[in-house]
């Protein structure tokens, strides 16, 4: 995973297989970055995620709760058809916005 | 003419084995001429069941997880067993978004994912004894030549 800060947006570039094992390793780093900088929005980059299970949903929900607490939001981009199937199932789309590309996700339009 | 084969793997409740288990099952099932989509469905379901055994079954205990896989013509049957805490109320556990451990960032979607991606799932469990999840999926094609 790589974290990039662009203004008030924290871009979380996920890489590989987003399961419980991976999720438990990355969440503290993401939350730490939110607490340090003044982050108003987390934008998840899913374009390099080859596999995800419901642990990934839990990770998104957890970051949503955090951003709610600081008055911010969560978005995602680079979501493949496969990942979309899983994300749609959980109702997570009601709490985060999914964008076609990085520009829209970081700007928050579209 | 029927084609059948089976395998079994057993490993300790370490989260690094979640990836191992789903890849091992996928490699075994790949001897059938399955689609990429079907293989992804199976990998996801195995990942859910094995993660549950680790996170909920054993929690802070140490123990082993057994994964068995049988293929018979076009049907794949997978069972995932732990000897952990067991499930008190299976009906409740199966409900979408129900999790007993929200503080661990579980989404409560594991059983729903297994049900959606497989064609059938059966859960047997006893408190203090453990849990076995059996999942079946009919795949599109038979054995490769
Ligand atoms: N192997 C298991 N051993 C004990 N409890 C389990 C097991 N698998 C599932 N459960 C229970 O069923 C609930 C729902 O499981 P699941 O749908 O995968 O959601 P999650 O894992 O996100 O909590 C869990 O929160 C847990 O209480
Ligand atoms: Mg689960």
Tab-separated table of C-alpha atoms and ligand atoms in Angstrom:
chain	number	residue	atom	x	y	z
A	1	UNK	CA	0.000	0.000	0.000
A	2	UNK	CA	1.107	3.553	-0.684
A	3	UNK	CA	-0.319	6.683	0.909
A	4	UNK	CA	-0.318	9.981	-0.977
A	5	UNK	CA	-1.556	13.287	0.325
A	6	UNK	CA	-2.974	15.751	-2.208
A	7	UNK	CA	-4.281	18.784	-0.388
A	8	UNK	CA	-6.975	17.586	1.969
A	9	UNK	CA	-7.303	14.242	0.210
A	10	UNK	CA	-5.500	11.108	1.345
A	11	UNK	CA	-5.125	8.702	-1.560
A	12	UNK	CA	-4.787	5.111	-0.372
A	13	UNK	CA	-3.253	2.997	-3.122
A	14	UNK	CA	-4.089	-0.589	-2.259
A	15	UNK	CA	-2.018	-3.357	-3.794
A	16	UNK	CA	-2.564	-7.097	-4.034
A	17	UNK	CA	-5.120	-9.119	-2.135
A	18	UNK	CA	-7.398	-7.275	0.266
A	19	UNK	CA	-8.271	-9.961	2.803
A	20	UNK	CA	-8.335	-9.973	6.617
A	21	UNK	CA	-4.568	-10.548	6.772
A	22	UNK	CA	-3.788	-7.511	4.606
A	23	UNK	CA	-6.549	-5.339	6.100
A	24	UNK	CA	-5.243	-5.741	9.627
A	25	UNK	CA	-1.804	-4.596	8.471
A	26	UNK	CA	-2.871	-1.393	6.697
A	27	UNK	CA	-5.626	0.148	8.799
A	28	UNK	CA	-3.393	1.687	11.485
A	29	UNK	CA	-1.217	3.355	8.860
A	30	UNK	CA	-4.261	4.873	7.141
A	31	UNK	CA	-5.789	6.078	10.418
A	32	UNK	CA	-2.422	7.463	11.511
A	33	UNK	CA	-2.138	9.514	8.314
A	34	UNK	CA	-5.671	10.855	8.816
A	35	UNK	CA	-4.874	11.943	12.351
A	36	UNK	CA	-1.567	13.616	11.475
A	37	UNK	CA	-2.491	15.667	8.425
A	38	UNK	CA	-5.762	17.516	8.102
A	39	UNK	CA	-7.483	14.983	5.882
A	40	UNK	CA	-11.052	15.717	4.748
A	41	UNK	CA	-11.365	12.825	2.394
A	42	UNK	CA	-9.972	9.335	1.886
A	43	UNK	CA	-9.851	8.165	-1.744
A	44	UNK	CA	-9.229	4.421	-2.126
A	45	UNK	CA	-7.437	3.385	-5.308
A	46	UNK	CA	-8.604	-0.165	-6.083
A	47	UNK	CA	-6.960	-0.427	-9.490
A	48	UNK	CA	-4.205	-2.755	-8.220
A	49	UNK	CA	-6.414	-4.964	-6.060
A	50	UNK	CA	-6.575	-8.439	-7.597
A	51	UNK	CA	-8.697	-10.009	-4.885
A	52	UNK	CA	-11.026	-8.808	-2.166
A	53	UNK	CA	-13.378	-10.466	0.300
A	54	UNK	CA	-15.729	-9.048	2.953
A	55	UNK	CA	-12.755	-7.961	5.067
A	56	UNK	CA	-12.267	-5.229	2.459
A	57	UNK	CA	-15.835	-4.097	3.086
A	58	UNK	CA	-15.067	-3.951	6.807
A	59	UNK	CA	-12.005	-1.827	6.089
A	60	UNK	CA	-14.041	0.654	4.031
A	61	UNK	CA	-16.763	0.814	6.700
A	62	UNK	CA	-14.163	1.406	9.406
A	63	UNK	CA	-12.591	4.295	7.501
A	64	UNK	CA	-16.062	5.740	6.852
A	65	UNK	CA	-16.732	5.814	10.607
A	66	UNK	CA	-13.433	7.555	11.201
A	67	UNK	CA	-14.093	10.178	8.536
A	68	UNK	CA	-17.617	10.725	9.882
A	69	UNK	CA	-16.077	11.500	13.255
A	70	UNK	CA	-13.819	14.188	11.763
A	71	UNK	CA	-16.473	15.528	9.387
A	72	UNK	CA	-14.986	14.089	6.205
A	73	UNK	CA	-15.890	11.521	3.560
A	74	UNK	CA	-14.668	8.422	1.725
A	75	UNK	CA	-14.529	7.721	-2.000
A	76	UNK	CA	-13.127	5.020	-4.268
A	77	UNK	CA	-11.955	4.613	-7.847
A	78	UNK	CA	-10.462	1.882	-10.051
A	79	UNK	CA	-13.170	-0.576	-8.947
A	80	UNK	CA	-13.326	-3.596	-11.276
A	81	UNK	CA	-16.542	-5.426	-12.159
A	82	UNK	CA	-15.564	-8.206	-9.801
A	83	UNK	CA	-15.000	-5.864	-6.847
A	84	UNK	CA	-18.148	-3.961	-7.679
A	85	UNK	CA	-20.181	-7.159	-7.255
A	86	UNK	CA	-18.907	-7.479	-3.690
A	87	UNK	CA	-19.223	-3.802	-2.833
A	88	UNK	CA	-22.797	-3.612	-4.160
A	89	UNK	CA	-23.855	-6.557	-2.037
A	90	UNK	CA	-23.006	-4.815	1.219
A	91	UNK	CA	-24.787	-1.502	0.797
A	92	UNK	CA	-21.458	0.301	1.191
A	93	UNK	CA	-22.341	2.358	-1.893
A	94	UNK	CA	-24.812	4.259	0.246
A	95	UNK	CA	-22.009	5.642	2.395
A	96	UNK	CA	-19.138	6.078	-0.057
A	97	UNK	CA	-18.985	7.481	-3.582
A	98	UNK	CA	-17.439	5.449	-6.371
A	99	UNK	CA	-15.859	7.347	-9.242
A	100	UNK	CA	-14.607	6.320	-12.653
A	101	UNK	CA	-11.202	7.911	-12.248
A	102	UNK	CA	-8.789	9.462	-9.819
A	103	UNK	CA	-9.488	13.076	-10.764
A	104	UNK	CA	-13.187	12.778	-10.022
A	105	UNK	CA	-12.579	10.823	-6.833
A	106	UNK	CA	-10.194	13.401	-5.421
A	107	UNK	CA	-12.308	16.344	-6.563
A	108	UNK	CA	-15.530	14.759	-5.420
A	109	UNK	CA	-17.629	15.483	-8.490
A	110	UNK	CA	-19.265	13.404	-11.208
B	1	UNK	CA	-18.125	-41.185	-17.438
B	2	UNK	CA	-17.628	-39.584	-14.040
B	3	UNK	CA	-14.536	-37.771	-12.952
B	4	UNK	CA	-13.826	-37.419	-9.281
B	5	UNK	CA	-10.933	-36.298	-7.132
B	6	UNK	CA	-10.432	-34.978	-3.636
B	7	UNK	CA	-7.865	-33.333	-1.409
B	8	UNK	CA	-7.373	-32.102	2.131
B	9	UNK	CA	-5.132	-29.464	3.672
B	10	UNK	CA	-4.594	-28.618	7.308
B	11	UNK	CA	-2.883	-25.543	8.718
B	12	UNK	CA	-2.677	-23.459	11.938
B	13	UNK	CA	-4.910	-20.418	12.522
B	14	UNK	CA	-2.479	-17.828	11.180
B	15	UNK	CA	-3.937	-15.110	9.000
B	16	UNK	CA	-1.165	-15.585	6.432
B	17	UNK	CA	-2.827	-18.931	5.644
B	18	UNK	CA	-5.996	-17.249	4.333
B	19	UNK	CA	-4.215	-16.596	1.056
B	20	UNK	CA	-2.627	-20.032	1.025
B	21	UNK	CA	-5.980	-21.798	1.497
B	22	UNK	CA	-7.836	-20.018	-1.299
B	23	UNK	CA	-4.957	-20.401	-3.754
B	24	UNK	CA	-4.565	-24.104	-2.906
B	25	UNK	CA	-8.275	-24.764	-3.481
B	26	UNK	CA	-8.256	-22.739	-6.704
B	27	UNK	CA	-5.260	-24.698	-8.011
B	28	UNK	CA	-7.027	-27.977	-7.258
B	29	UNK	CA	-10.333	-26.910	-8.814
B	30	UNK	CA	-8.504	-25.673	-11.924
B	31	UNK	CA	-8.237	-29.278	-13.141
B	32	UNK	CA	-11.867	-28.762	-14.107
B	33	UNK	CA	-12.396	-26.448	-17.031
B	34	UNK	CA	-13.840	-23.675	-14.861
B	35	UNK	CA	-14.286	-20.049	-15.859
B	36	UNK	CA	-12.255	-17.245	-14.300
B	37	UNK	CA	-15.464	-15.944	-12.730
B	38	UNK	CA	-16.269	-19.308	-11.126
B	39	UNK	CA	-12.743	-19.628	-9.804
B	40	UNK	CA	-12.970	-16.139	-8.273
B	41	UNK	CA	-16.281	-17.027	-6.643
B	42	UNK	CA	-14.750	-20.142	-5.103
B	43	UNK	CA	-11.643	-18.282	-3.901
B	44	UNK	CA	-13.766	-15.621	-2.249
B	45	UNK	CA	-16.005	-18.164	-0.497
B	46	UNK	CA	-12.994	-20.128	0.806
B	47	UNK	CA	-11.401	-16.924	2.027
B	48	UNK	CA	-14.574	-16.047	3.960
B	49	UNK	CA	-14.874	-19.427	5.648
B	50	UNK	CA	-11.185	-19.667	6.564
B	51	UNK	CA	-11.138	-16.087	7.872
B	52	UNK	CA	-14.168	-16.885	10.044
B	53	UNK	CA	-12.400	-19.927	11.486
B	54	UNK	CA	-9.406	-17.726	12.353
B	55	UNK	CA	-11.199	-14.606	13.599
B	56	UNK	CA	-14.267	-16.128	15.284
B	57	UNK	CA	-13.594	-19.847	15.638
B	58	UNK	CA	-10.278	-19.600	17.419
B	59	UNK	CA	-10.199	-15.933	18.386
B	60	UNK	CA	-7.257	-15.961	20.838
B	61	UNK	CA	-6.865	-19.745	20.932
B	62	UNK	CA	-4.436	-21.781	18.902
B	63	UNK	CA	-5.726	-24.490	16.651
B	64	UNK	CA	-5.841	-26.059	13.227
B	65	UNK	CA	-8.170	-25.527	10.309
B	66	UNK	CA	-8.981	-28.317	7.871
B	67	UNK	CA	-10.057	-27.604	4.315
B	68	UNK	CA	-11.352	-30.455	2.190
B	69	UNK	CA	-12.249	-30.209	-1.456
B	70	UNK	CA	-14.035	-32.775	-3.606
B	71	UNK	CA	-14.784	-32.522	-7.259
B	72	UNK	CA	-17.249	-34.827	-8.939
B	73	UNK	CA	-18.136	-34.207	-12.582
B	74	UNK	CA	-19.162	-30.552	-12.513
B	75	UNK	CA	-19.735	-30.169	-8.788
B	76	UNK	CA	-17.182	-28.716	-6.394
B	77	UNK	CA	-17.721	-29.359	-2.691
B	78	UNK	CA	-15.580	-27.587	-0.104
B	79	UNK	CA	-15.640	-27.981	3.641
B	80	UNK	CA	-13.852	-25.754	6.142
B	81	UNK	CA	-13.650	-26.948	9.755
B	82	UNK	CA	-12.306	-25.550	12.984
B	83	UNK	CA	-12.324	-26.898	16.535
B	84	UNK	CA	-12.970	-23.523	18.079
B	85	UNK	CA	-15.711	-21.768	20.032
B	86	UNK	CA	-18.653	-22.720	17.836
B	87	UNK	CA	-21.681	-20.624	16.893
B	88	UNK	CA	-24.516	-20.130	19.409
B	89	UNK	CA	-27.185	-19.016	16.929
B	90	UNK	CA	-26.571	-20.028	13.320
B	91	UNK	CA	-29.678	-18.277	11.944
B	92	UNK	CA	-28.568	-14.991	13.452
B	93	UNK	CA	-24.985	-15.508	12.259
B	94	UNK	CA	-26.178	-15.956	8.663
B	95	UNK	CA	-28.012	-12.639	8.555
B	96	UNK	CA	-26.470	-9.991	6.292
B	97	UNK	CA	-24.491	-7.378	8.241
B	98	UNK	CA	-24.635	-9.358	11.497
B	99	UNK	CA	-21.253	-9.571	13.198
B	100	UNK	CA	-20.411	-10.484	16.759
B	101	UNK	CA	-17.168	-8.530	16.486
B	102	UNK	CA	-17.763	-5.047	15.063
B	103	UNK	CA	-14.727	-3.777	16.962
B	104	UNK	CA	-12.578	-5.941	14.685
B	105	UNK	CA	-13.950	-4.216	11.592
B	106	UNK	CA	-15.860	-7.238	10.404
B	107	UNK	CA	-18.605	-6.300	7.975
B	108	UNK	CA	-20.974	-9.145	8.807
B	109	UNK	CA	-21.126	-10.051	5.110
B	110	UNK	CA	-19.116	-13.292	5.144
B	111	UNK	CA	-21.973	-15.795	5.102
B	112	UNK	CA	-23.905	-13.646	2.621
B	113	UNK	CA	-20.894	-13.692	0.286
B	114	UNK	CA	-20.591	-17.491	0.620
B	115	UNK	CA	-24.308	-17.892	-0.105
B	116	UNK	CA	-24.184	-15.590	-3.110
B	117	UNK	CA	-21.040	-16.982	-4.717
B	118	UNK	CA	-21.762	-20.670	-4.108
B	119	UNK	CA	-24.881	-22.732	-4.879
B	120	UNK	CA	-25.423	-24.096	-1.412
B	121	UNK	CA	-23.993	-23.758	2.071
B	122	UNK	CA	-24.546	-25.832	5.202
B	123	UNK	CA	-23.286	-24.868	8.630
B	124	UNK	CA	-22.935	-27.266	11.507
B	125	UNK	CA	-21.639	-26.012	14.809
B	126	UNK	CA	-21.522	-26.845	18.500
B	127	UNK	CA	-20.410	-24.542	21.287
B	128	UNK	CA	-16.970	-25.456	22.568
B	129	UNK	CA	-16.575	-28.097	19.851
B	130	UNK	CA	-16.222	-26.204	16.595
B	131	UNK	CA	-17.757	-25.311	13.280
B	132	UNK	CA	-17.893	-26.893	9.839
B	133	UNK	CA	-19.069	-25.041	6.758
B	134	UNK	CA	-19.813	-27.115	3.642
B	135	UNK	CA	-20.243	-25.268	0.362
B	136	UNK	CA	-21.173	-26.574	-3.063
B	137	UNK	CA	-20.924	-25.075	-6.481
B	138	UNK	CA	-21.850	-26.408	-9.868
B	139	UNK	CA	-19.307	-25.266	-12.416
B	140	UNK	CA	-19.831	-24.903	-16.129
B	141	UNK	CA	-17.555	-27.534	-17.604
B	142	UNK	CA	-16.043	-30.899	-16.861
B	143	UNK	CA	-12.485	-32.179	-16.679
B	144	UNK	CA	-9.834	-30.846	-19.001
B	145	UNK	CA	-8.107	-33.313	-21.309
C	1	LIG	N1	-16.075	-20.531	12.402
C	1	LIG	C1	-16.806	-19.775	13.247
C	1	LIG	N2	-16.729	-19.958	14.578
C	1	LIG	C2	-17.471	-19.209	15.437
C	1	LIG	N3	-18.307	-18.227	15.054
C	1	LIG	C3	-18.418	-17.983	13.731
C	1	LIG	C4	-17.701	-18.736	12.759
C	1	LIG	N4	-18.030	-18.286	11.533
C	1	LIG	C5	-18.921	-17.292	11.728
C	1	LIG	N5	-19.167	-17.105	13.046
C	1	LIG	C6	-20.131	-16.120	13.627
C	1	LIG	O1	-20.999	-15.686	12.605
C	1	LIG	C7	-20.953	-14.268	12.480
C	1	LIG	C8	-21.167	-13.839	11.050
C	1	LIG	O2	-20.110	-14.254	10.210
C	1	LIG	P1	-19.827	-13.455	8.860
C	1	LIG	O3	-21.093	-13.374	8.088
C	1	LIG	O4	-18.653	-14.048	8.188
C	1	LIG	O5	-19.506	-11.986	9.383
C	1	LIG	P2	-18.175	-11.404	10.065
C	1	LIG	O6	-17.064	-12.401	9.902
C	1	LIG	O7	-17.905	-10.157	9.323
C	1	LIG	O8	-18.517	-11.181	11.508
C	1	LIG	C9	-19.618	-13.871	13.067
C	1	LIG	O9	-19.600	-12.544	13.530
C	1	LIG	C10	-19.459	-14.884	14.190
C	1	LIG	O10	-20.190	-14.487	15.333
C	2	LIG	MG1	-16.636	-13.378	8.181
